[in-house]
Protein backbone atom coordinates (compact mmCIF):
# COMPACT_ATOMS: atom_id res chain seq x y z
CA UNK A 1 0.00 0.00 0.00
CA UNK A 2 1.39 3.42 -0.96
CA UNK A 3 0.61 6.81 0.61
CA UNK A 4 -2.27 7.58 -1.74
CA UNK A 5 -3.92 4.23 -1.08
CA UNK A 6 -3.42 4.60 2.67
CA UNK A 7 -4.99 8.06 2.80
CA UNK A 8 -7.85 6.94 0.56
CA UNK A 9 -8.48 4.00 2.90
CA UNK A 10 -8.78 6.23 6.00
CA UNK A 11 -10.43 9.30 4.40
CA UNK A 12 -13.99 8.54 5.50
CA UNK A 13 -13.00 8.31 9.19
CA UNK A 14 -10.11 10.82 9.15
CA UNK A 15 -11.98 13.71 10.80
CA UNK A 16 -13.03 11.51 13.73
CA UNK A 17 -9.57 9.85 13.98
CA UNK A 18 -7.38 12.95 13.88
CA UNK A 19 -7.94 15.96 16.13
CA UNK A 20 -6.26 19.31 15.52
CA UNK A 21 -5.92 21.90 18.27
CA UNK A 22 -7.63 25.05 16.95
CA UNK A 23 -5.74 27.27 19.38
CA UNK A 24 -2.41 25.99 18.10
CA UNK A 25 -3.51 26.35 14.47
CA UNK A 26 -4.46 29.98 15.11
CA UNK A 27 -1.14 30.51 16.89
CA UNK A 28 0.75 29.13 13.87
CA UNK A 29 -1.27 31.29 11.46
CA UNK A 30 -0.65 34.40 13.60
CA UNK A 31 3.09 33.88 13.06
CA UNK A 32 2.59 33.92 9.27
CA UNK A 33 0.89 37.35 9.05
CA UNK A 34 -1.47 36.29 6.25
CA UNK A 35 -3.23 39.26 4.70
CA UNK A 36 -6.56 39.70 2.98
CA UNK A 37 -6.35 39.13 -0.77
CA UNK A 38 -3.30 36.85 -0.64
CA UNK A 39 -2.87 33.63 -2.61
CA UNK A 40 -2.22 30.44 -0.66
CA UNK A 41 -1.25 26.95 -1.81
CA UNK A 42 -2.41 24.42 0.79
CA UNK A 43 -0.31 21.29 0.18
CA UNK A 44 -1.63 17.95 1.42
CA UNK A 45 -4.91 19.59 2.41
CA UNK A 46 -6.45 16.24 3.38
CA UNK A 47 -10.06 16.81 4.40
CA UNK A 48 -9.38 20.56 4.36
CA UNK A 49 -8.48 21.18 8.01
CA UNK A 50 -6.69 24.46 7.19
CA UNK A 51 -9.15 25.71 4.57
CA UNK A 52 -11.63 27.60 6.83
CA UNK A 53 -8.78 29.15 8.85
CA UNK A 54 -6.95 30.28 5.71
CA UNK A 55 -10.16 31.54 4.12
CA UNK A 56 -11.00 33.64 7.18
CA UNK A 57 -7.64 35.41 6.69
CA UNK A 58 -7.41 35.85 2.90
CA UNK A 59 -11.14 36.67 2.63
CA UNK A 60 -13.17 36.57 -0.57
CA UNK A 61 -10.55 38.68 -2.34
CA UNK A 62 -7.89 36.02 -1.79
CA UNK A 63 -7.34 32.64 -3.42
CA UNK A 64 -6.68 29.19 -1.98
CA UNK A 65 -5.52 26.21 -4.02
CA UNK A 66 -5.88 23.05 -1.91
CA UNK A 67 -4.02 20.01 -3.28
CA UNK A 68 -3.97 16.40 -2.10
CA UNK A 69 -2.78 13.13 -3.60
CA UNK A 70 -5.86 11.33 -2.22
CA UNK A 71 -9.02 11.77 -4.27
CA UNK A 72 -11.18 10.55 -1.37
CA UNK A 73 -9.72 13.19 0.97
CA UNK A 74 -10.42 15.89 -1.62
CA UNK A 75 -13.97 14.57 -2.10
CA UNK A 76 -14.63 15.04 1.64
CA UNK A 77 -13.00 18.51 1.68
CA UNK A 78 -15.12 19.60 -1.31
CA UNK A 79 -18.25 18.39 0.48
CA UNK A 80 -17.40 20.42 3.60
CA UNK A 81 -16.49 23.76 2.02
CA UNK A 82 -18.15 25.72 -0.75
CA UNK A 83 -16.03 28.84 -1.00
CA UNK A 84 -15.97 30.38 -4.50
CA UNK A 85 -12.28 31.22 -4.22
CA UNK A 86 -11.01 27.77 -3.14
CA UNK A 87 -9.91 25.27 -5.80
CA UNK A 88 -9.55 21.64 -4.75
CA UNK A 89 -7.10 19.65 -6.89
CA UNK A 90 -6.32 15.93 -6.80
CA UNK A 91 -2.71 15.15 -7.59
CA UNK A 92 0.93 15.15 -6.54
CA UNK A 93 1.78 18.81 -5.93
CA UNK A 94 5.30 18.18 -7.28
CA UNK A 95 3.95 16.83 -10.58
CA UNK A 96 0.89 18.94 -11.40
CA UNK A 97 1.19 22.14 -13.42
CA UNK A 98 1.08 25.17 -11.13
CA UNK A 99 2.18 28.74 -11.94
CA UNK A 100 5.62 29.89 -10.81
CA UNK A 101 6.13 33.04 -8.68
CA UNK A 102 2.42 32.97 -7.81
CA UNK A 103 1.78 32.34 -4.12
CA UNK A 104 2.22 34.52 -1.03
CA UNK A 105 2.18 31.41 1.15
CA UNK A 106 2.70 27.71 0.62
CA UNK A 107 1.34 25.83 3.61
CA UNK A 108 2.58 22.31 4.40
CA UNK A 109 0.52 21.64 7.51
CA UNK A 110 0.84 18.19 9.02
CA UNK A 111 2.08 16.62 5.76
CA UNK A 112 5.79 17.28 5.13
CA UNK A 113 6.98 13.85 6.40
CA UNK A 114 5.10 12.21 3.51
CA UNK A 115 7.38 13.63 0.79
CA UNK A 116 9.80 10.92 -0.42
CA UNK A 117 12.54 13.42 -1.30
CA UNK A 118 12.09 16.33 1.07
CA UNK A 119 14.95 18.50 -0.21
CA UNK A 120 13.60 18.17 -3.76
CA UNK A 121 10.09 19.01 -2.51
CA UNK A 122 11.30 22.26 -0.93
CA UNK A 123 13.19 23.12 -4.11
CA UNK A 124 10.17 22.56 -6.34
CA UNK A 125 7.66 24.25 -4.05
CA UNK A 126 9.83 27.36 -3.66
CA UNK A 127 9.52 28.05 -7.41
CA UNK A 128 5.81 28.73 -6.93
CA UNK A 129 6.43 31.46 -4.33
CA UNK A 130 6.30 35.14 -5.13
CA UNK A 131 9.26 37.28 -4.11
CA UNK A 132 8.83 37.65 -0.34
CA UNK A 133 6.49 34.66 -0.24
CA UNK A 134 6.72 32.11 2.57
CA UNK A 135 6.93 28.33 2.71
CA UNK A 136 5.61 27.06 6.06
CA UNK A 137 6.28 23.53 7.26
CA UNK A 138 4.26 23.11 10.43
CA UNK A 139 2.59 20.71 12.83
CA UNK A 140 0.44 21.38 15.89
CA UNK A 141 2.36 18.61 17.69
CA UNK A 142 6.02 18.12 18.51
CA UNK A 143 8.45 16.52 16.08
CA UNK A 144 8.87 13.53 18.41
CA UNK A 145 5.09 13.05 18.67
CA UNK A 146 4.70 13.11 14.88
CA UNK A 147 7.56 10.68 14.28
CA UNK A 148 6.32 8.30 17.00
CA UNK A 149 2.81 8.40 15.56
CA UNK A 150 4.05 7.46 12.10
CA UNK A 151 6.37 4.75 13.40
CA UNK A 152 3.40 3.02 15.06
CA UNK A 153 1.11 3.47 12.04
CA UNK A 154 0.50 1.65 8.74
CA UNK A 155 3.44 0.30 6.73
CA UNK A 156 2.61 2.98 4.14
CA UNK A 157 3.69 5.81 6.48
CA UNK A 158 5.75 4.16 9.23
CA UNK A 159 9.04 5.45 7.77
CA UNK A 160 7.75 8.97 7.05
CA UNK A 161 9.77 11.27 9.30
CA UNK A 162 9.77 14.96 10.13
CA UNK A 163 13.43 16.03 10.05
CA UNK A 164 15.01 18.41 12.58
CA UNK A 165 14.42 22.13 12.10
CA UNK A 166 18.05 22.81 11.13
CA UNK A 167 17.78 20.20 8.37
CA UNK A 168 14.73 22.01 6.93
CA UNK A 169 16.65 25.31 7.19
CA UNK A 170 19.40 23.72 5.07
CA UNK A 171 16.79 22.70 2.47
CA UNK A 172 15.48 26.28 2.49
CA UNK A 173 18.95 27.73 2.02
CA UNK A 174 19.65 25.52 -1.00
CA UNK A 175 16.30 26.61 -2.50
CA UNK A 176 17.05 30.33 -2.04
CA UNK A 177 14.84 30.79 1.01
CA UNK A 178 15.81 32.42 4.29
CA UNK A 179 14.57 30.79 7.50
CA UNK A 180 12.54 33.47 9.29
CA UNK A 181 10.68 31.44 11.93
CA UNK A 182 11.73 28.35 13.89
CA UNK A 183 9.61 26.83 16.66
CA UNK A 184 10.56 23.29 17.67
CA UNK A 185 9.22 22.43 21.10
CA UNK A 186 6.87 20.03 22.90
CA UNK A 187 3.83 21.96 21.68
CA UNK A 188 4.42 22.42 17.96
CA UNK A 189 6.85 22.45 15.06
CA UNK A 190 7.02 25.46 12.72
CA UNK A 191 9.81 26.28 10.27
CA UNK A 192 9.15 29.08 7.79
CA UNK A 193 11.33 30.06 4.85
CA UNK A 194 10.95 33.30 2.91
CA UNK A 195 11.89 33.88 -0.72
CA UNK A 196 14.44 36.67 -1.11
PDB file of C-alpha atoms in Angstrom:
ATOM      1  CA  UNK A   1       0.000   0.000   0.000  1.00  0.00           C
ATOM      2  CA  UNK A   2       1.386   3.417  -0.957  1.00  0.00           C
ATOM      3  CA  UNK A   3       0.610   6.808   0.614  1.00  0.00           C
ATOM      4  CA  UNK A   4      -2.274   7.582  -1.740  1.00  0.00           C
ATOM      5  CA  UNK A   5      -3.915   4.227  -1.082  1.00  0.00           C
ATOM      6  CA  UNK A   6      -3.415   4.595   2.674  1.00  0.00           C
ATOM      7  CA  UNK A   7      -4.992   8.058   2.804  1.00  0.00           C
ATOM      8  CA  UNK A   8      -7.845   6.937   0.560  1.00  0.00           C
ATOM      9  CA  UNK A   9      -8.485   3.996   2.902  1.00  0.00           C
ATOM     10  CA  UNK A  10      -8.781   6.228   5.998  1.00  0.00           C
ATOM     11  CA  UNK A  11     -10.427   9.302   4.403  1.00  0.00           C
ATOM     12  CA  UNK A  12     -13.992   8.536   5.500  1.00  0.00           C
ATOM     13  CA  UNK A  13     -13.003   8.309   9.187  1.00  0.00           C
ATOM     14  CA  UNK A  14     -10.113  10.817   9.146  1.00  0.00           C
ATOM     15  CA  UNK A  15     -11.985  13.705  10.801  1.00  0.00           C
ATOM     16  CA  UNK A  16     -13.026  11.512  13.734  1.00  0.00           C
ATOM     17  CA  UNK A  17      -9.567   9.853  13.975  1.00  0.00           C
ATOM     18  CA  UNK A  18      -7.383  12.952  13.885  1.00  0.00           C
ATOM     19  CA  UNK A  19      -7.935  15.956  16.126  1.00  0.00           C
ATOM     20  CA  UNK A  20      -6.258  19.315  15.515  1.00  0.00           C
ATOM     21  CA  UNK A  21      -5.916  21.902  18.275  1.00  0.00           C
ATOM     22  CA  UNK A  22      -7.631  25.045  16.955  1.00  0.00           C
ATOM     23  CA  UNK A  23      -5.745  27.269  19.378  1.00  0.00           C
ATOM     24  CA  UNK A  24      -2.406  25.990  18.104  1.00  0.00           C
ATOM     25  CA  UNK A  25      -3.510  26.347  14.474  1.00  0.00           C
ATOM     26  CA  UNK A  26      -4.459  29.983  15.108  1.00  0.00           C
ATOM     27  CA  UNK A  27      -1.135  30.510  16.894  1.00  0.00           C
ATOM     28  CA  UNK A  28       0.749  29.135  13.866  1.00  0.00           C
ATOM     29  CA  UNK A  29      -1.270  31.294  11.464  1.00  0.00           C
ATOM     30  CA  UNK A  30      -0.652  34.400  13.605  1.00  0.00           C
ATOM     31  CA  UNK A  31       3.087  33.883  13.059  1.00  0.00           C
ATOM     32  CA  UNK A  32       2.589  33.923   9.268  1.00  0.00           C
ATOM     33  CA  UNK A  33       0.885  37.353   9.054  1.00  0.00           C
ATOM     34  CA  UNK A  34      -1.469  36.286   6.253  1.00  0.00           C
ATOM     35  CA  UNK A  35      -3.229  39.259   4.697  1.00  0.00           C
ATOM     36  CA  UNK A  36      -6.558  39.698   2.978  1.00  0.00           C
ATOM     37  CA  UNK A  37      -6.349  39.130  -0.769  1.00  0.00           C
ATOM     38  CA  UNK A  38      -3.304  36.853  -0.638  1.00  0.00           C
ATOM     39  CA  UNK A  39      -2.870  33.634  -2.614  1.00  0.00           C
ATOM     40  CA  UNK A  40      -2.224  30.439  -0.662  1.00  0.00           C
ATOM     41  CA  UNK A  41      -1.254  26.950  -1.814  1.00  0.00           C
ATOM     42  CA  UNK A  42      -2.412  24.420   0.792  1.00  0.00           C
ATOM     43  CA  UNK A  43      -0.310  21.292   0.175  1.00  0.00           C
ATOM     44  CA  UNK A  44      -1.630  17.954   1.423  1.00  0.00           C
ATOM     45  CA  UNK A  45      -4.910  19.586   2.407  1.00  0.00           C
ATOM     46  CA  UNK A  46      -6.447  16.236   3.377  1.00  0.00           C
ATOM     47  CA  UNK A  47     -10.060  16.809   4.403  1.00  0.00           C
ATOM     48  CA  UNK A  48      -9.378  20.556   4.364  1.00  0.00           C
ATOM     49  CA  UNK A  49      -8.477  21.182   8.014  1.00  0.00           C
ATOM     50  CA  UNK A  50      -6.686  24.462   7.187  1.00  0.00           C
ATOM     51  CA  UNK A  51      -9.153  25.714   4.567  1.00  0.00           C
ATOM     52  CA  UNK A  52     -11.628  27.595   6.827  1.00  0.00           C
ATOM     53  CA  UNK A  53      -8.778  29.153   8.851  1.00  0.00           C
ATOM     54  CA  UNK A  54      -6.946  30.277   5.713  1.00  0.00           C
ATOM     55  CA  UNK A  55     -10.165  31.537   4.120  1.00  0.00           C
ATOM     56  CA  UNK A  56     -11.000  33.645   7.181  1.00  0.00           C
ATOM     57  CA  UNK A  57      -7.637  35.406   6.689  1.00  0.00           C
ATOM     58  CA  UNK A  58      -7.414  35.850   2.899  1.00  0.00           C
ATOM     59  CA  UNK A  59     -11.143  36.666   2.634  1.00  0.00           C
ATOM     60  CA  UNK A  60     -13.171  36.572  -0.568  1.00  0.00           C
ATOM     61  CA  UNK A  61     -10.549  38.676  -2.341  1.00  0.00           C
ATOM     62  CA  UNK A  62      -7.891  36.021  -1.792  1.00  0.00           C
ATOM     63  CA  UNK A  63      -7.345  32.643  -3.424  1.00  0.00           C
ATOM     64  CA  UNK A  64      -6.678  29.187  -1.981  1.00  0.00           C
ATOM     65  CA  UNK A  65      -5.519  26.213  -4.016  1.00  0.00           C
ATOM     66  CA  UNK A  66      -5.879  23.045  -1.915  1.00  0.00           C
ATOM     67  CA  UNK A  67      -4.020  20.008  -3.280  1.00  0.00           C
ATOM     68  CA  UNK A  68      -3.970  16.405  -2.098  1.00  0.00           C
ATOM     69  CA  UNK A  69      -2.779  13.134  -3.597  1.00  0.00           C
ATOM     70  CA  UNK A  70      -5.864  11.326  -2.220  1.00  0.00           C
ATOM     71  CA  UNK A  71      -9.019  11.765  -4.272  1.00  0.00           C
ATOM     72  CA  UNK A  72     -11.181  10.553  -1.367  1.00  0.00           C
ATOM     73  CA  UNK A  73      -9.716  13.195   0.973  1.00  0.00           C
ATOM     74  CA  UNK A  74     -10.424  15.891  -1.619  1.00  0.00           C
ATOM     75  CA  UNK A  75     -13.967  14.567  -2.099  1.00  0.00           C
ATOM     76  CA  UNK A  76     -14.629  15.043   1.637  1.00  0.00           C
ATOM     77  CA  UNK A  77     -12.997  18.508   1.682  1.00  0.00           C
ATOM     78  CA  UNK A  78     -15.124  19.597  -1.309  1.00  0.00           C
ATOM     79  CA  UNK A  79     -18.254  18.391   0.475  1.00  0.00           C
ATOM     80  CA  UNK A  80     -17.401  20.419   3.597  1.00  0.00           C
ATOM     81  CA  UNK A  81     -16.488  23.757   2.022  1.00  0.00           C
ATOM     82  CA  UNK A  82     -18.150  25.719  -0.753  1.00  0.00           C
ATOM     83  CA  UNK A  83     -16.033  28.837  -0.999  1.00  0.00           C
ATOM     84  CA  UNK A  84     -15.973  30.378  -4.500  1.00  0.00           C
ATOM     85  CA  UNK A  85     -12.277  31.215  -4.225  1.00  0.00           C
ATOM     86  CA  UNK A  86     -11.009  27.766  -3.141  1.00  0.00           C
ATOM     87  CA  UNK A  87      -9.914  25.267  -5.802  1.00  0.00           C
ATOM     88  CA  UNK A  88      -9.548  21.635  -4.754  1.00  0.00           C
ATOM     89  CA  UNK A  89      -7.104  19.655  -6.888  1.00  0.00           C
ATOM     90  CA  UNK A  90      -6.324  15.927  -6.797  1.00  0.00           C
ATOM     91  CA  UNK A  91      -2.708  15.148  -7.592  1.00  0.00           C
ATOM     92  CA  UNK A  92       0.929  15.147  -6.538  1.00  0.00           C
ATOM     93  CA  UNK A  93       1.775  18.808  -5.935  1.00  0.00           C
ATOM     94  CA  UNK A  94       5.297  18.182  -7.279  1.00  0.00           C
ATOM     95  CA  UNK A  95       3.949  16.827 -10.577  1.00  0.00           C
ATOM     96  CA  UNK A  96       0.894  18.941 -11.397  1.00  0.00           C
ATOM     97  CA  UNK A  97       1.191  22.143 -13.421  1.00  0.00           C
ATOM     98  CA  UNK A  98       1.076  25.171 -11.135  1.00  0.00           C
ATOM     99  CA  UNK A  99       2.176  28.737 -11.941  1.00  0.00           C
ATOM    100  CA  UNK A 100       5.619  29.892 -10.806  1.00  0.00           C
ATOM    101  CA  UNK A 101       6.132  33.036  -8.676  1.00  0.00           C
ATOM    102  CA  UNK A 102       2.416  32.966  -7.815  1.00  0.00           C
ATOM    103  CA  UNK A 103       1.784  32.344  -4.117  1.00  0.00           C
ATOM    104  CA  UNK A 104       2.222  34.520  -1.031  1.00  0.00           C
ATOM    105  CA  UNK A 105       2.181  31.411   1.154  1.00  0.00           C
ATOM    106  CA  UNK A 106       2.696  27.705   0.621  1.00  0.00           C
ATOM    107  CA  UNK A 107       1.337  25.826   3.609  1.00  0.00           C
ATOM    108  CA  UNK A 108       2.577  22.309   4.402  1.00  0.00           C
ATOM    109  CA  UNK A 109       0.518  21.638   7.507  1.00  0.00           C
ATOM    110  CA  UNK A 110       0.840  18.190   9.018  1.00  0.00           C
ATOM    111  CA  UNK A 111       2.077  16.623   5.764  1.00  0.00           C
ATOM    112  CA  UNK A 112       5.791  17.277   5.127  1.00  0.00           C
ATOM    113  CA  UNK A 113       6.984  13.848   6.396  1.00  0.00           C
ATOM    114  CA  UNK A 114       5.103  12.213   3.515  1.00  0.00           C
ATOM    115  CA  UNK A 115       7.377  13.626   0.792  1.00  0.00           C
ATOM    116  CA  UNK A 116       9.801  10.924  -0.422  1.00  0.00           C
ATOM    117  CA  UNK A 117      12.545  13.416  -1.303  1.00  0.00           C
ATOM    118  CA  UNK A 118      12.091  16.335   1.070  1.00  0.00           C
ATOM    119  CA  UNK A 119      14.946  18.495  -0.212  1.00  0.00           C
ATOM    120  CA  UNK A 120      13.598  18.169  -3.758  1.00  0.00           C
ATOM    121  CA  UNK A 121      10.088  19.006  -2.513  1.00  0.00           C
ATOM    122  CA  UNK A 122      11.299  22.264  -0.926  1.00  0.00           C
ATOM    123  CA  UNK A 123      13.188  23.123  -4.109  1.00  0.00           C
ATOM    124  CA  UNK A 124      10.170  22.560  -6.343  1.00  0.00           C
ATOM    125  CA  UNK A 125       7.657  24.251  -4.054  1.00  0.00           C
ATOM    126  CA  UNK A 126       9.825  27.359  -3.662  1.00  0.00           C
ATOM    127  CA  UNK A 127       9.516  28.051  -7.406  1.00  0.00           C
ATOM    128  CA  UNK A 128       5.807  28.733  -6.926  1.00  0.00           C
ATOM    129  CA  UNK A 129       6.435  31.457  -4.327  1.00  0.00           C
ATOM    130  CA  UNK A 130       6.296  35.143  -5.132  1.00  0.00           C
ATOM    131  CA  UNK A 131       9.260  37.277  -4.106  1.00  0.00           C
ATOM    132  CA  UNK A 132       8.833  37.653  -0.341  1.00  0.00           C
ATOM    133  CA  UNK A 133       6.485  34.655  -0.240  1.00  0.00           C
ATOM    134  CA  UNK A 134       6.715  32.106   2.569  1.00  0.00           C
ATOM    135  CA  UNK A 135       6.927  28.328   2.711  1.00  0.00           C
ATOM    136  CA  UNK A 136       5.613  27.062   6.056  1.00  0.00           C
ATOM    137  CA  UNK A 137       6.282  23.525   7.265  1.00  0.00           C
ATOM    138  CA  UNK A 138       4.256  23.109  10.426  1.00  0.00           C
ATOM    139  CA  UNK A 139       2.592  20.709  12.831  1.00  0.00           C
ATOM    140  CA  UNK A 140       0.441  21.379  15.893  1.00  0.00           C
ATOM    141  CA  UNK A 141       2.362  18.610  17.688  1.00  0.00           C
ATOM    142  CA  UNK A 142       6.020  18.120  18.513  1.00  0.00           C
ATOM    143  CA  UNK A 143       8.451  16.516  16.076  1.00  0.00           C
ATOM    144  CA  UNK A 144       8.866  13.534  18.409  1.00  0.00           C
ATOM    145  CA  UNK A 145       5.092  13.053  18.670  1.00  0.00           C
ATOM    146  CA  UNK A 146       4.703  13.114  14.876  1.00  0.00           C
ATOM    147  CA  UNK A 147       7.561  10.680  14.280  1.00  0.00           C
ATOM    148  CA  UNK A 148       6.321   8.301  16.995  1.00  0.00           C
ATOM    149  CA  UNK A 149       2.807   8.401  15.556  1.00  0.00           C
ATOM    150  CA  UNK A 150       4.050   7.461  12.096  1.00  0.00           C
ATOM    151  CA  UNK A 151       6.369   4.746  13.403  1.00  0.00           C
ATOM    152  CA  UNK A 152       3.396   3.021  15.060  1.00  0.00           C
ATOM    153  CA  UNK A 153       1.110   3.466  12.041  1.00  0.00           C
ATOM    154  CA  UNK A 154       0.499   1.654   8.742  1.00  0.00           C
ATOM    155  CA  UNK A 155       3.444   0.296   6.730  1.00  0.00           C
ATOM    156  CA  UNK A 156       2.607   2.983   4.142  1.00  0.00           C
ATOM    157  CA  UNK A 157       3.685   5.810   6.476  1.00  0.00           C
ATOM    158  CA  UNK A 158       5.754   4.160   9.226  1.00  0.00           C
ATOM    159  CA  UNK A 159       9.045   5.449   7.766  1.00  0.00           C
ATOM    160  CA  UNK A 160       7.751   8.973   7.054  1.00  0.00           C
ATOM    161  CA  UNK A 161       9.773  11.274   9.304  1.00  0.00           C
ATOM    162  CA  UNK A 162       9.767  14.960  10.127  1.00  0.00           C
ATOM    163  CA  UNK A 163      13.433  16.029  10.047  1.00  0.00           C
ATOM    164  CA  UNK A 164      15.005  18.410  12.584  1.00  0.00           C
ATOM    165  CA  UNK A 165      14.416  22.132  12.097  1.00  0.00           C
ATOM    166  CA  UNK A 166      18.053  22.807  11.130  1.00  0.00           C
ATOM    167  CA  UNK A 167      17.780  20.204   8.366  1.00  0.00           C
ATOM    168  CA  UNK A 168      14.727  22.013   6.933  1.00  0.00           C
ATOM    169  CA  UNK A 169      16.649  25.306   7.190  1.00  0.00           C
ATOM    170  CA  UNK A 170      19.397  23.723   5.070  1.00  0.00           C
ATOM    171  CA  UNK A 171      16.795  22.702   2.472  1.00  0.00           C
ATOM    172  CA  UNK A 172      15.480  26.278   2.492  1.00  0.00           C
ATOM    173  CA  UNK A 173      18.954  27.731   2.025  1.00  0.00           C
ATOM    174  CA  UNK A 174      19.648  25.518  -1.000  1.00  0.00           C
ATOM    175  CA  UNK A 175      16.303  26.611  -2.502  1.00  0.00           C
ATOM    176  CA  UNK A 176      17.050  30.329  -2.042  1.00  0.00           C
ATOM    177  CA  UNK A 177      14.845  30.792   1.010  1.00  0.00           C
ATOM    178  CA  UNK A 178      15.813  32.422   4.288  1.00  0.00           C
ATOM    179  CA  UNK A 179      14.574  30.788   7.503  1.00  0.00           C
ATOM    180  CA  UNK A 180      12.536  33.468   9.286  1.00  0.00           C
ATOM    181  CA  UNK A 181      10.677  31.437  11.934  1.00  0.00           C
ATOM    182  CA  UNK A 182      11.733  28.350  13.895  1.00  0.00           C
ATOM    183  CA  UNK A 183       9.613  26.825  16.656  1.00  0.00           C
ATOM    184  CA  UNK A 184      10.559  23.294  17.666  1.00  0.00           C
ATOM    185  CA  UNK A 185       9.220  22.427  21.104  1.00  0.00           C
ATOM    186  CA  UNK A 186       6.866  20.027  22.903  1.00  0.00           C
ATOM    187  CA  UNK A 187       3.832  21.963  21.680  1.00  0.00           C
ATOM    188  CA  UNK A 188       4.422  22.416  17.958  1.00  0.00           C
ATOM    189  CA  UNK A 189       6.847  22.448  15.060  1.00  0.00           C
ATOM    190  CA  UNK A 190       7.020  25.456  12.724  1.00  0.00           C
ATOM    191  CA  UNK A 191       9.807  26.278  10.266  1.00  0.00           C
ATOM    192  CA  UNK A 192       9.150  29.077   7.789  1.00  0.00           C
ATOM    193  CA  UNK A 193      11.329  30.059   4.846  1.00  0.00           C
ATOM    194  CA  UNK A 194      10.952  33.303   2.914  1.00  0.00           C
ATOM    195  CA  UNK A 195      11.893  33.878  -0.721  1.00  0.00           C
ATOM    196  CA  UNK A 196      14.441  36.666  -1.115  1.00  0.00           C
TER     197      UNK A 196
END
